[in-house]
CSV table of C-alpha atoms in Angstrom, one decimal:
chain,number,residue,atom,x,y,z
A,1,MET,CA,-64.9,1.8,-135.1
A,2,SER,CA,-67.8,0.6,-137.3
A,3,LEU,CA,-69.1,-1.7,-134.6
A,4,LEU,CA,-69.0,1.3,-131.9
A,5,MET,CA,-70.6,3.4,-134.7
A,6,GLU,CA,-73.6,1.4,-134.8
A,7,VAL,CA,-73.9,0.1,-131.5
A,8,LEU,CA,-74.3,3.7,-130.4
A,9,LEU,CA,-76.8,4.5,-133.1
A,10,GLY,CA,-79.0,1.1,-132.0
A,11,LEU,CA,-78.3,2.3,-128.5
A,12,SER,CA,-80.1,6.0,-129.4
A,13,ALA,CA,-82.8,4.4,-130.8
A,14,ILE,CA,-84.2,3.2,-126.9
A,15,PRO,CA,-85.6,6.5,-126.4
A,16,PRO,CA,-88.0,7.1,-129.3
A,17,PHE,CA,-89.6,3.7,-129.0
A,18,LEU,CA,-90.1,4.3,-124.9
A,19,VAL,CA,-91.9,7.6,-126.7
A,20,ILE,CA,-93.9,5.0,-128.8
A,21,TRP,CA,-94.1,2.9,-126.2
A,22,ARG,CA,-95.4,5.3,-123.1
A,23,GLY,CA,-96.6,8.3,-125.6
A,24,PRO,CA,-99.3,10.3,-123.5
A,25,SER,CA,-100.9,11.5,-126.9
A,26,LEU,CA,-100.9,10.4,-130.8
A,27,TRP,CA,-98.4,13.5,-131.6
A,28,ASP,CA,-96.3,12.0,-129.5
A,29,ARG,CA,-96.0,8.3,-130.7
A,30,VAL,CA,-96.0,9.8,-134.2
A,31,CYS,CA,-93.1,11.9,-133.6
A,32,GLY,CA,-91.3,8.8,-131.7
A,33,ALA,CA,-92.2,6.7,-135.0
A,34,SER,CA,-90.5,9.3,-137.3
A,35,SER,CA,-87.5,9.4,-134.9
A,36,LEU,CA,-87.2,5.6,-134.8
A,37,THR,CA,-87.4,5.8,-138.6
A,38,VAL,CA,-84.9,8.3,-139.1
A,39,ARG,CA,-82.5,6.6,-136.9
A,40,LEU,CA,-82.6,3.1,-138.2
A,41,ALA,CA,-82.2,4.3,-141.5
A,42,LEU,CA,-79.0,5.9,-140.3
A,43,VAL,CA,-77.7,2.5,-138.7
A,44,LEU,CA,-78.6,1.2,-142.2
A,45,ALA,CA,-76.4,3.7,-143.7
A,46,ALA,CA,-74.1,3.6,-141.8
A,47,HIS,CA,-73.4,0.0,-142.2
A,48,ALA,CA,-73.5,0.5,-145.5
A,49,ALA,CA,-70.5,2.8,-145.7
A,50,PHE,CA,-68.6,0.7,-143.3
A,51,SER,CA,-69.0,-3.0,-144.8
A,52,GLY,CA,-68.9,-1.8,-148.9
A,53,HIS,CA,-73.1,-3.2,-149.4
A,54,GLY,CA,-74.2,-0.3,-151.4
A,55,ILE,CA,-77.7,-1.9,-151.5
A,56,LEU,CA,-77.7,-1.4,-148.4
A,57,LEU,CA,-78.2,2.2,-149.0
A,58,ASP,CA,-81.3,1.8,-151.3
A,59,VAL,CA,-82.6,-0.2,-148.8
A,60,ALA,CA,-82.4,2.6,-145.6
A,61,LEU,CA,-83.2,5.4,-148.3
A,62,SER,CA,-86.8,3.1,-149.4
A,63,TYR,CA,-87.1,2.6,-145.5
A,64,ALA,CA,-87.0,6.4,-144.7
A,65,VAL,CA,-89.2,6.9,-147.4
A,66,LEU,CA,-91.8,4.9,-146.1
A,67,GLY,CA,-91.2,6.1,-142.5
A,68,PHE,CA,-91.9,9.6,-143.8
A,69,LEU,CA,-95.3,8.6,-145.7
A,70,GLY,CA,-96.1,6.6,-142.6
A,71,THR,CA,-95.7,9.8,-140.4
A,72,VAL,CA,-97.8,12.2,-143.0
A,73,LEU,CA,-100.5,9.8,-143.2
A,74,VAL,CA,-100.8,8.8,-139.3
A,75,ALA,CA,-100.7,12.8,-139.2
A,76,ARG,CA,-103.5,13.3,-141.5
A,77,PHE,CA,-105.7,10.8,-139.8
A,78,GLY,CA,-105.5,12.4,-136.3
A,79,GLU,CA,-105.9,15.5,-137.8
A,80,ARG,CA,-109.3,14.4,-139.4
A,81,GLY,CA,-110.5,12.7,-136.0
A,82,GLU,CA,-109.9,15.9,-134.2
A,83,ARG,CA,-112.9,17.3,-136.1
């Protein structure tokens, strides 16, 4: 069951990756990157829950926080560049 869930969560990361790759604008790519970060953090958290490795929850949380900070920084940079 855990392998199936990890594979499905991994496959759910494909559409955001395509948005990042082919996104028509910076904002589409930022949203795709944010979505990809959340989904990959979910894969790490699911793996931690099923394998019993609690350290992976710390890694998933750190990855999600860094992804959020990256999204905010790119959004601020994009907003500043439009002036």
